[in-house]
């Protein structure tokens, strides 16, 4: 695991490389511009890909799924591949911003977890529009040194006054899901809430605002909030930020509350009109290969989409820790999908942030 | 005739580039924004239309009113804070510093932060105002407080402090420019006629510097009402500004029509402020005779 400092160093080096890139790209056959999350194009395995394929990778990072449709709809002609979560991939497919993927060109497609390869987020009109890469949960986590008793339910956020001003939530509409389960029980279909239910969730989230220190929007921001002693509990991209904090000597404990946790999966999509499709398919194949899967899982701490590929570098125990050996865990999570009325959900989250 | 043709040619040689620039990067985009604000939202994008539904949403849904009022209040606070900080500074520079070299040094020191990235300067305030920041450490060292206070960061106060700091040069520059132009003879005449110092300031200096104050106010107000970085960096759960809402509409919501309608409202607010400050300045001129 790398520290934030060395990550910054890598980013600066990557930026410098991007500027002077042409000098070193003598044998490059093409270029790939990736719009993706922190950690998904780490130098440690991207260098292997560049060596193998001759395609040069230039990543741009996003802080939330919002940015994928925004950048592509705004004429994002420079990107070849994007890696949104499976609740956003559908928006890009329906808007015609991404291309259908020819799975016959993918060597390891059959090895992908079927929950992902058959997910509505990558299938549209009988075609495949995304290649699942990583997955995980959105659990909650807390600072081990700040709690005598382990929290078990998010209902404590509203009841426990000692948490006042110590809570951080992701600045994202997905907060609606877990709060809806808190109000209506874990069986409610969080992707098809009625107007009344959305209003109740909104009021509950507004009621919590005085106890919120900050809504976090990037991995680094949440890490800093903990490292600077601003907050003690939050939701998190399971496995990633807690590991970054462990590097800074802060012990974090992740937990799945009684309200259950969302599951997420990210998939690579080819941007419509990308001139570098050969390199794009090289990347898609690499992303499902042992090098690609082991690389990204090693850096982010997330789970991978191809258990066979991961099995080549992980012990049975490690595979168990990553929940790569059982479908049960994955099925127990509420895997993200595009809400039936996505506008109403976004409006609800905006209303929470706007409220006085 | 020949002379006239040459003048016309000269005119266009000089002004065609700026006119083209003004048209393509200002006028045309504003017109596009205006027309999209009448379009209809249709998932996942929008369809061309002419209807006022987007403006109706802004009126009906109270979240937009709340955010707008918050943005106005914060921009006004930023402008007032920047004014209170900047006027004495500009006055000191214009009248109290005798050495020309010293004046240049202080003036440069005031505006040099403009050469540093906005983001970097806003981040710096995080390290000053945070729970384990410089301010808290200092207050604990002096014994004023016994444990770190959270009231300095992640709220509207932190945003006002940060923006007032960042936009202060835009207030200092015009005020200094107008103070510097005031003829010393006027001030001396007032003193010769027996007016006390404060009266001279109120009757002569302050009115004559009003154009600079109004220009500074317009700059800072316009810059802060459109700001969306400081709410993200130093604001808290109650800090969403109008520009953040616009950004969301062009982001995940992909509701360009609603985002454009908000943009048009914001544009007219800023135009209103510019017009008002222009009117005030004219009134001031007449009063001076």
XYZ file of C-alpha atoms in Angstrom:
645
model
C 0.000 0.000 0.000
C 1.205 3.426 -0.818
C 0.917 6.477 1.344
C -0.914 9.573 0.164
C 2.460 11.267 -0.146
C 3.879 8.742 -2.529
C 0.581 8.640 -4.394
C 0.886 12.394 -4.881
C 4.425 11.823 -6.035
C 3.191 9.306 -8.578
C 0.510 11.719 -9.726
C 3.044 14.488 -10.208
C 5.354 12.106 -12.026
C 2.451 10.951 -14.197
C 1.554 14.552 -14.988
C 5.169 15.319 -15.839
C 5.234 12.208 -17.992
C 2.041 13.277 -19.713
C 3.686 16.566 -20.651
C 6.922 15.067 -21.858
C 5.321 11.772 -22.831
C 6.166 11.827 -26.496
C 9.879 11.571 -25.872
C 9.553 8.207 -24.150
C 6.850 6.762 -26.363
C 9.070 5.773 -29.223
C 7.645 2.264 -29.656
C 4.091 3.085 -28.605
C 1.402 1.859 -30.943
C -1.297 4.035 -29.496
C -2.597 6.045 -26.640
C -5.376 5.518 -24.151
C -7.070 8.268 -22.185
C -8.856 6.832 -19.191
C -11.451 8.630 -17.062
C -11.410 6.616 -13.890
C -11.077 6.338 -10.105
C -7.955 6.788 -7.991
C -6.051 3.512 -7.807
C -7.466 1.986 -11.001
C -4.494 2.881 -13.152
C -1.653 2.608 -10.676
C 1.812 2.805 -12.187
C 2.708 -0.590 -10.636
C 0.546 -2.508 -13.090
C -0.067 0.065 -15.812
C 3.636 -0.079 -16.603
C 3.218 -3.830 -17.244
C 0.316 -3.106 -19.590
C 2.229 -0.411 -21.458
C 5.164 -2.771 -21.872
C 2.950 -5.603 -23.182
C 0.676 -3.634 -25.478
C 2.699 -0.635 -26.517
C -0.307 1.542 -25.640
C 0.387 4.552 -23.475
C -2.089 5.187 -20.645
C -3.036 8.672 -19.441
C -5.551 8.636 -16.567
C -7.836 11.413 -15.321
C -9.484 10.901 -11.949
C -13.078 11.458 -10.863
C -14.441 11.934 -7.340
C -17.972 10.730 -7.956
C -20.042 8.951 -10.561
C -21.595 12.317 -11.480
C -18.538 13.234 -13.417
C -18.738 10.457 -16.007
C -21.970 11.553 -17.704
C -21.058 15.204 -17.199
C -17.675 14.901 -18.906
C -18.945 12.690 -21.751
C -22.113 14.687 -22.409
C -20.075 17.878 -22.452
C -18.248 16.600 -25.522
C -15.668 14.411 -23.807
C -14.032 13.425 -27.069
C -10.629 12.941 -25.472
C -11.488 9.870 -23.403
C -11.303 6.328 -24.745
C -12.420 4.373 -21.696
C -14.437 5.197 -18.582
C -15.067 3.116 -15.443
C -18.363 4.171 -13.837
C -20.278 2.135 -11.284
C -23.095 -0.075 -12.531
C -25.776 2.465 -11.534
C -24.215 5.008 -13.894
C -23.180 2.720 -16.753
C -26.860 2.480 -17.700
C -27.166 6.241 -18.088
C -24.213 6.252 -20.476
C -25.648 3.311 -22.480
C -29.098 4.842 -22.793
C -27.660 8.217 -23.725
C -25.654 6.537 -26.482
C -22.362 7.793 -25.094
C -20.639 4.388 -25.047
C -20.137 1.602 -27.596
C -21.272 -1.994 -27.560
C -18.473 -4.351 -26.581
C -17.617 -7.342 -28.740
C -17.128 -9.973 -26.016
C -15.669 -12.433 -28.542
C -12.561 -10.227 -28.393
C -12.280 -10.764 -24.618
C -10.267 -13.836 -23.618
C -11.475 -14.162 -20.016
C -15.068 -12.958 -20.359
C -16.457 -16.372 -19.309
C -14.575 -16.213 -16.009
C -16.306 -13.022 -14.783
C -18.691 -13.428 -11.831
C -22.099 -14.031 -13.477
C -23.773 -11.537 -11.103
C -21.788 -8.866 -12.900
C -21.680 -10.084 -16.488
C -25.469 -10.468 -16.458
C -26.145 -7.261 -14.482
C -28.536 -4.721 -15.981
C -25.740 -2.182 -15.686
C -23.710 -3.775 -18.470
C -26.436 -5.313 -20.633
C -28.641 -3.239 -22.911
C -30.777 -4.281 -25.884
C -29.139 -7.705 -26.019
C -25.634 -6.270 -26.184
C -22.839 -5.962 -23.637
C -21.761 -2.402 -22.799
C -19.378 -2.827 -19.896
C -16.573 -5.054 -18.633
C -16.801 -5.504 -14.839
C -13.481 -4.721 -13.145
C -13.858 -4.430 -9.376
C -16.551 -4.592 -6.730
C -17.079 -4.114 -3.053
C -19.395 -2.833 -0.373
C -20.182 0.649 0.920
C -19.825 -0.222 4.607
C -19.422 2.241 7.440
C -16.182 2.652 9.359
C -15.072 4.261 12.594
C -11.872 5.208 14.380
C -10.971 2.357 16.707
C -9.634 4.754 19.364
C -12.833 6.814 19.506
C -15.400 4.163 20.419
C -15.659 2.053 23.561
C -18.485 0.054 22.127
C -18.665 -0.939 18.463
C -21.521 0.831 16.639
C -23.919 -1.539 14.911
C -26.664 0.626 13.434
C -26.755 3.935 11.611
C -29.804 4.825 13.728
C -27.205 5.761 16.377
C -26.269 8.783 14.227
C -29.611 10.328 15.133
C -29.673 9.179 18.756
C -26.128 9.260 20.102
C -25.228 12.853 20.998
C -21.557 12.023 21.427
C -21.391 11.606 17.626
C -22.523 15.196 17.103
C -20.261 16.902 14.579
C -18.146 13.765 14.220
C -20.009 12.190 11.294
C -19.104 12.408 7.618
C -21.244 11.119 4.759
C -20.307 10.673 1.107
C -21.653 13.529 -0.996
C -23.716 11.171 -3.112
C -27.322 10.211 -3.729
C -26.612 6.642 -2.536
C -27.087 7.814 1.081
C -30.793 7.587 0.271
C -30.598 3.779 0.032
C -29.273 3.002 3.491
C -31.552 5.551 5.179
C -34.549 4.118 3.313
C -33.664 0.678 4.701
C -33.402 2.182 8.181
C -36.921 3.644 7.915
C -38.722 0.932 5.928
C -36.766 -2.210 6.779
C -34.179 -4.080 4.747
C -36.705 -5.551 2.310
C -37.757 -2.253 0.762
C -36.815 -1.837 -2.900
C -34.503 1.136 -2.499
C -34.350 1.703 -6.268
C -38.083 2.266 -6.604
C -39.133 4.480 -3.696
C -42.363 6.491 -3.913
C -42.479 10.267 -3.600
C -43.686 9.970 0.005
C -40.882 7.578 0.869
C -38.300 9.847 -0.759
C -39.704 12.796 1.201
C -39.402 10.839 4.457
C -35.791 9.910 3.643
C -35.057 13.539 2.755
C -36.480 14.799 6.075
C -34.495 12.195 7.996
C -31.267 13.232 6.256
C -32.006 16.923 6.858
C -32.612 16.136 10.528
C -29.100 14.664 10.660
C -27.387 17.736 9.165
C -26.437 19.416 12.479
C -24.499 16.264 13.411
C -22.595 16.171 10.096
C -19.138 17.719 10.045
C -18.642 17.509 6.305
C -19.899 15.635 3.248
C -16.804 14.023 1.722
C -16.318 13.802 -2.027
C -12.936 12.203 -2.733
C -11.007 9.324 -1.154
C -8.244 11.707 -0.132
C -10.659 14.153 1.465
C -12.135 11.506 3.777
C -8.660 10.271 4.710
C -7.693 13.841 5.642
C -10.859 14.336 7.687
C -9.907 11.346 9.848
C -6.194 12.120 9.913
C -6.883 15.706 11.076
C -9.177 14.517 13.864
C -12.287 16.117 12.336
C -14.528 13.025 12.197
C -14.737 9.589 13.804
C -17.362 7.732 11.739
C -18.490 7.699 8.096
C -19.455 5.538 5.160
C -16.553 4.460 2.957
C -15.388 2.759 -0.211
C -14.811 -0.535 1.610
C -11.189 -1.596 1.883
C -9.600 1.475 0.274
C -9.670 4.451 2.638
C -9.233 2.317 5.761
C -6.009 0.935 4.293
C -4.768 4.435 3.429
C -5.486 5.483 7.026
C -3.737 2.407 8.391
C -0.637 3.625 6.519
C -0.883 6.848 8.532
C -1.094 4.874 11.765
C -4.833 5.335 12.299
C -6.698 2.130 13.021
C -10.104 1.992 11.329
C -12.761 -0.660 11.751
C -15.180 -1.277 8.886
C -18.609 -2.673 9.674
C -21.841 -3.512 7.911
C -24.674 -1.957 9.926
C -27.915 -3.781 10.681
C -29.384 -1.682 7.849
C -27.117 -3.698 5.497
C -24.758 -2.126 2.969
C -24.874 -1.244 -0.700
C -22.757 -3.268 -3.053
C -21.078 -1.609 -5.980
C -19.297 -2.804 -9.073
C -17.350 -0.740 -11.570
C -17.141 -1.579 -15.247
C -15.003 -0.337 -18.123
C -16.901 1.133 -21.043
C -15.612 2.239 -24.435
C -16.508 5.837 -25.237
C -18.440 6.221 -28.494
C -16.188 7.367 -31.299
C -12.946 6.475 -29.570
C -10.224 6.281 -32.233
C -8.157 3.868 -30.131
C -10.389 0.798 -29.989
C -7.529 -1.647 -30.535
C -5.736 -0.292 -27.500
C -9.073 -0.191 -25.653
C -9.590 -3.926 -26.213
C -5.986 -4.531 -25.129
C -6.865 -2.752 -21.880
C -10.153 -4.640 -21.414
C -8.309 -7.932 -21.827
C -5.589 -6.788 -19.460
C -8.171 -5.685 -16.876
C -9.554 -9.235 -16.691
C -6.109 -10.889 -16.782
C -4.185 -12.082 -13.690
C -1.804 -9.075 -13.940
C -4.662 -6.572 -14.189
C -6.883 -8.105 -11.519
C -4.034 -8.721 -9.052
C -2.678 -5.235 -9.730
C -5.850 -3.292 -9.028
C -6.917 -5.434 -6.069
C -3.459 -5.126 -4.529
C -3.564 -1.328 -4.741
C -7.181 -0.603 -3.825
C -8.120 -3.442 -1.481
C -11.372 -3.883 -3.451
C -12.490 -7.270 -4.732
C -12.043 -8.246 -8.386
C -14.517 -9.358 -11.025
C -12.527 -12.402 -12.185
C -11.994 -14.965 -9.387
C -9.860 -17.239 -11.554
C -7.406 -14.489 -12.398
C -7.169 -13.360 -8.774
C -6.638 -16.941 -7.619
C -3.261 -16.916 -9.376
C -1.785 -14.430 -6.897
C -3.915 -14.721 -3.739
C -3.918 -17.465 -1.113
C -7.185 -19.197 -0.225
C -7.321 -17.148 2.960
C -6.850 -13.888 1.066
C -9.549 -14.915 -1.404
C -11.873 -15.467 1.549
C -11.044 -12.031 3.007
C -11.933 -10.487 -0.357
C -15.152 -12.571 -0.480
C -13.965 -14.002 -3.786
C -14.903 -17.545 -2.776
C -18.590 -17.161 -2.035
C -21.499 -15.713 -3.960
C -23.444 -15.472 -0.717
C -21.718 -12.307 0.483
C -22.180 -10.595 -2.859
C -25.838 -11.621 -2.925
C -26.347 -10.313 0.611
C -25.332 -6.815 -0.435
C -27.807 -4.523 -2.145
C -26.013 -4.240 -5.475
C -26.372 -0.796 -6.994
C -28.566 -0.271 -10.006
C -29.990 2.770 -11.691
C -33.063 3.953 -9.721
C -36.348 3.803 -11.611
C -36.694 7.577 -11.318
C -33.140 8.793 -11.129
C -34.135 12.483 -11.415
C -36.277 12.241 -8.276
C -33.391 10.661 -6.354
C -30.911 13.316 -7.411
C -33.429 15.996 -6.545
C -33.897 14.453 -3.095
C -30.172 14.482 -2.363
C -29.892 18.061 -3.673
C -32.748 19.118 -1.402
C -30.890 17.642 1.577
C -27.758 19.616 0.720
C -29.716 22.818 0.070
C -31.728 22.734 3.301
C -31.056 25.423 5.885
C -13.926 59.301 -49.339
C -10.545 57.689 -49.484
C -9.769 59.006 -46.055
C -13.001 57.584 -44.695
C -12.322 54.152 -46.210
C -8.950 54.108 -44.610
C -10.424 54.980 -41.279
C -12.985 52.206 -41.597
C -10.210 49.788 -42.501
C -8.153 50.916 -39.540
C -11.143 50.546 -37.288
C -11.761 46.944 -38.303
C -8.088 46.067 -38.295
C -8.023 47.136 -34.680
C -11.382 45.901 -33.452
C -12.289 42.828 -35.506
C -10.271 40.503 -33.245
C -11.834 41.735 -29.994
C -15.295 41.756 -31.616
C -14.831 38.181 -32.777
C -13.595 37.195 -29.327
C -16.483 38.956 -27.590
C -18.995 37.371 -29.903
C -17.720 33.807 -29.895
C -16.750 33.358 -26.261
C -19.270 35.649 -24.563
C -22.342 36.594 -26.575
C -22.985 33.291 -28.376
C -22.531 31.098 -25.272
C -24.906 33.333 -23.291
C -27.500 33.022 -26.036
C -27.056 29.242 -26.079
C -27.487 29.128 -22.312
C -30.602 31.277 -22.569
C -32.179 29.048 -25.213
C -31.345 25.793 -23.383
C -33.078 27.199 -20.302
C -36.356 26.908 -22.260
C -35.706 23.300 -23.357
C -37.537 20.327 -21.820
C -35.818 17.736 -19.692
C -36.275 14.287 -21.210
C -34.253 11.420 -19.726
C -31.373 10.976 -20.277
C -30.895 14.355 -21.982
C -33.205 17.142 -23.109
C -35.194 18.129 -26.184
C -35.467 21.567 -27.824
C -38.600 23.365 -26.699
C -39.892 26.772 -25.678
C -41.513 26.626 -22.267
C -41.028 28.180 -18.852
C -41.185 24.950 -16.836
C -37.575 25.180 -15.651
C -38.146 28.661 -14.240
C -41.372 27.428 -12.638
C -39.401 24.682 -10.862
C -37.005 27.308 -9.497
C -39.983 29.198 -8.055
C -41.904 26.188 -6.724
C -39.168 24.103 -5.116
C -37.965 25.930 -2.014
C -34.484 24.370 -2.194
C -33.515 26.841 -4.934
C -34.780 29.838 -2.965
C -32.844 28.650 0.119
C -29.615 28.232 -1.806
C -30.056 31.543 -3.605
C -30.654 33.439 -0.353
C -27.645 31.729 1.222
C -25.475 32.660 -1.766
C -26.607 36.301 -1.602
C -25.991 36.512 2.147
C -22.536 34.953 1.872
C -21.480 37.130 -1.081
C -22.677 40.239 0.740
C -20.757 39.227 3.880
C -17.636 38.549 1.830
C -17.893 41.944 0.110
C -18.442 43.791 3.400
C -15.569 41.962 5.115
C -13.268 42.630 2.186
C -14.296 46.318 2.262
C -13.622 46.687 5.997
C -10.200 45.087 5.525
C -9.285 46.852 2.315
C -10.265 50.479 2.832
C -7.834 51.202 5.696
C -5.136 49.336 3.791
C -5.702 51.323 0.606
C -5.917 54.575 2.607
C -2.657 53.773 4.353
C -0.980 53.011 1.025
C -2.263 56.145 -0.681
C -1.754 58.731 2.078
C 0.420 57.436 4.895
C 3.313 55.714 3.150
C 5.854 58.397 2.282
C 8.465 56.324 0.476
C 7.607 55.444 -3.106
C 9.616 52.245 -2.884
C 7.824 51.183 0.305
C 4.457 51.868 -1.310
C 5.329 49.728 -4.318
C 6.502 46.955 -2.006
C 3.312 46.984 0.082
C 1.061 47.224 -2.968
C 2.837 44.275 -4.585
C 2.620 42.312 -1.341
C -1.159 42.865 -1.388
C -1.712 41.627 -4.910
C 0.990 38.961 -5.118
C -1.302 36.254 -3.653
C -3.225 36.505 -6.941
C -0.313 34.725 -8.577
C -0.767 31.725 -6.300
C -3.405 29.161 -7.229
C -6.836 29.728 -5.708
C -6.962 26.071 -4.626
C -3.652 26.285 -2.823
C -4.744 29.388 -0.900
C -8.073 27.818 0.079
C -6.274 24.655 1.235
C -3.995 26.786 3.377
C -7.026 28.024 5.288
C -7.919 24.415 6.082
C -4.599 23.981 7.850
C -5.155 27.224 9.746
C -8.774 26.708 10.808
C -8.931 22.923 11.333
C -9.419 21.095 14.644
C -5.698 20.427 14.791
C -4.870 23.585 12.854
C -2.684 26.577 13.592
C -5.444 28.687 15.141
C -6.592 25.946 17.515
C -3.015 25.089 18.486
C -2.316 28.739 19.226
C -5.471 29.218 21.304
C -4.705 26.082 23.295
C -1.103 27.171 23.818
C -2.236 30.524 25.178
C -4.794 28.787 27.377
C -7.829 30.528 25.872
C -9.428 27.153 25.176
C -8.676 23.774 26.717
C -9.642 21.528 23.829
C -9.756 22.117 20.050
C -12.783 24.013 18.818
C -14.600 22.915 15.687
C -16.263 26.269 15.089
C -13.575 27.641 12.769
C -13.791 25.212 9.856
C -16.487 23.573 7.731
C -19.135 26.255 8.052
C -20.213 29.515 6.426
C -17.854 31.547 8.602
C -14.865 29.661 7.199
C -16.137 30.308 3.668
C -16.514 34.040 4.319
C -13.002 34.287 5.819
C -11.461 32.320 2.953
C -13.217 34.235 0.181
C -12.672 37.620 1.855
C -8.954 36.811 1.961
C -8.841 35.565 -1.601
C -10.849 38.437 -3.087
C -9.329 41.281 -1.008
C -6.905 42.313 -3.790
C -9.912 42.977 -6.042
C -11.177 45.441 -3.408
C -7.817 47.056 -2.595
C -6.820 47.791 -6.195
C -9.798 49.951 -7.263
C -10.032 51.749 -3.894
C -6.329 52.550 -3.977
C -6.620 53.768 -7.558
C -9.443 56.177 -6.675
C -7.797 57.429 -3.455
C -4.556 58.081 -5.301
C -6.342 60.309 -7.832
C -7.795 62.662 -5.170
C -5.938 66.009 -5.480
C -4.133 66.819 -2.238
C -5.220 70.467 -2.747
C -8.854 69.549 -1.963
C -7.882 67.971 1.340
C -5.636 70.892 2.198
C -8.401 73.373 1.379
C -10.754 71.550 3.713
C -8.201 71.685 6.491
C -7.464 75.359 5.819
C -11.162 76.115 6.246
C -10.999 74.567 9.705
C -12.672 71.197 9.109
C -11.527 68.540 11.574
C -9.689 65.517 10.125
C -12.634 63.176 10.395
C -14.954 65.711 8.763
C -12.501 66.087 5.884
C -12.483 62.328 5.474
C -16.283 62.072 5.539
C -16.937 65.036 3.215
C -14.003 64.872 0.808
C -12.028 61.636 0.802
C -14.765 59.061 1.246
C -17.183 60.476 -1.382
C -14.381 60.906 -3.910
C -13.273 57.306 -3.378
C -16.773 55.894 -3.803
C -16.259 54.875 -7.457
C -13.395 52.669 -6.299
C -15.439 51.240 -3.430
C -18.336 50.460 -5.765
C -16.022 48.847 -8.311
C -14.411 46.744 -5.558
C -17.807 45.755 -4.218
C -18.988 44.700 -7.657
C -15.869 42.601 -8.245
C -15.951 40.793 -4.902
C -19.705 40.254 -4.953
C -19.644 38.882 -8.486
C -16.688 36.613 -7.781
C -18.106 35.204 -4.558
C -21.668 34.593 -5.718
C -20.357 32.377 -8.499
C -17.870 30.523 -6.285
C -18.187 26.780 -5.889
C -14.725 25.818 -4.634
C -14.843 27.271 -1.130
C -18.094 25.438 -0.207
C -16.389 22.173 -1.212
C -13.108 22.891 0.561
C -13.949 24.820 3.723
C -17.754 24.784 3.798
C -19.843 22.358 5.831
C -23.247 20.718 5.490
C -24.969 24.130 5.305
C -22.721 25.700 2.707
C -24.094 24.693 -0.680
C -24.052 27.704 -3.000
C -25.928 28.390 -6.218
C -22.879 27.493 -8.332
C -22.703 24.049 -6.675
C -26.314 23.436 -7.680
C -25.545 24.518 -11.245
C -22.573 22.117 -11.280
C -24.781 19.230 -10.105
C -27.372 19.924 -12.787
C -24.674 19.691 -15.447
C -23.228 16.645 -13.659
C -25.063 13.542 -12.523
C -28.490 15.115 -13.008
C -27.658 15.872 -16.674
C -30.455 18.416 -16.452
C -28.939 21.108 -18.632
C -32.218 23.017 -19.027
C -32.602 23.488 -15.260
C -28.886 24.236 -14.873
C -29.145 26.859 -17.632
C -32.207 28.445 -16.025
C -30.228 28.766 -12.792
C -27.322 30.202 -14.769
C -29.612 32.812 -16.338
C -30.953 33.801 -12.898
C -27.389 34.112 -11.596
C -26.404 36.166 -14.639
C -29.272 38.604 -14.076
C -28.409 38.975 -10.379
C -24.849 39.941 -11.267
C -26.064 42.251 -14.066
C -28.433 43.841 -11.537
C -25.569 44.470 -9.124
C -23.444 46.018 -11.879
C -26.316 48.266 -12.982
C -27.034 49.334 -9.410
C -23.405 50.164 -8.733
C -23.243 52.107 -12.004
C -26.365 54.118 -11.033
C -24.994 54.813 -7.552
C -21.764 56.060 -9.041
C -23.634 58.500 -11.313
C -25.657 59.805 -8.370
C -22.411 60.327 -6.490
C -20.921 62.298 -9.395
C -23.888 64.670 -9.569
C -23.715 65.336 -5.848
C -20.110 66.356 -6.163
C -21.182 68.992 -8.667
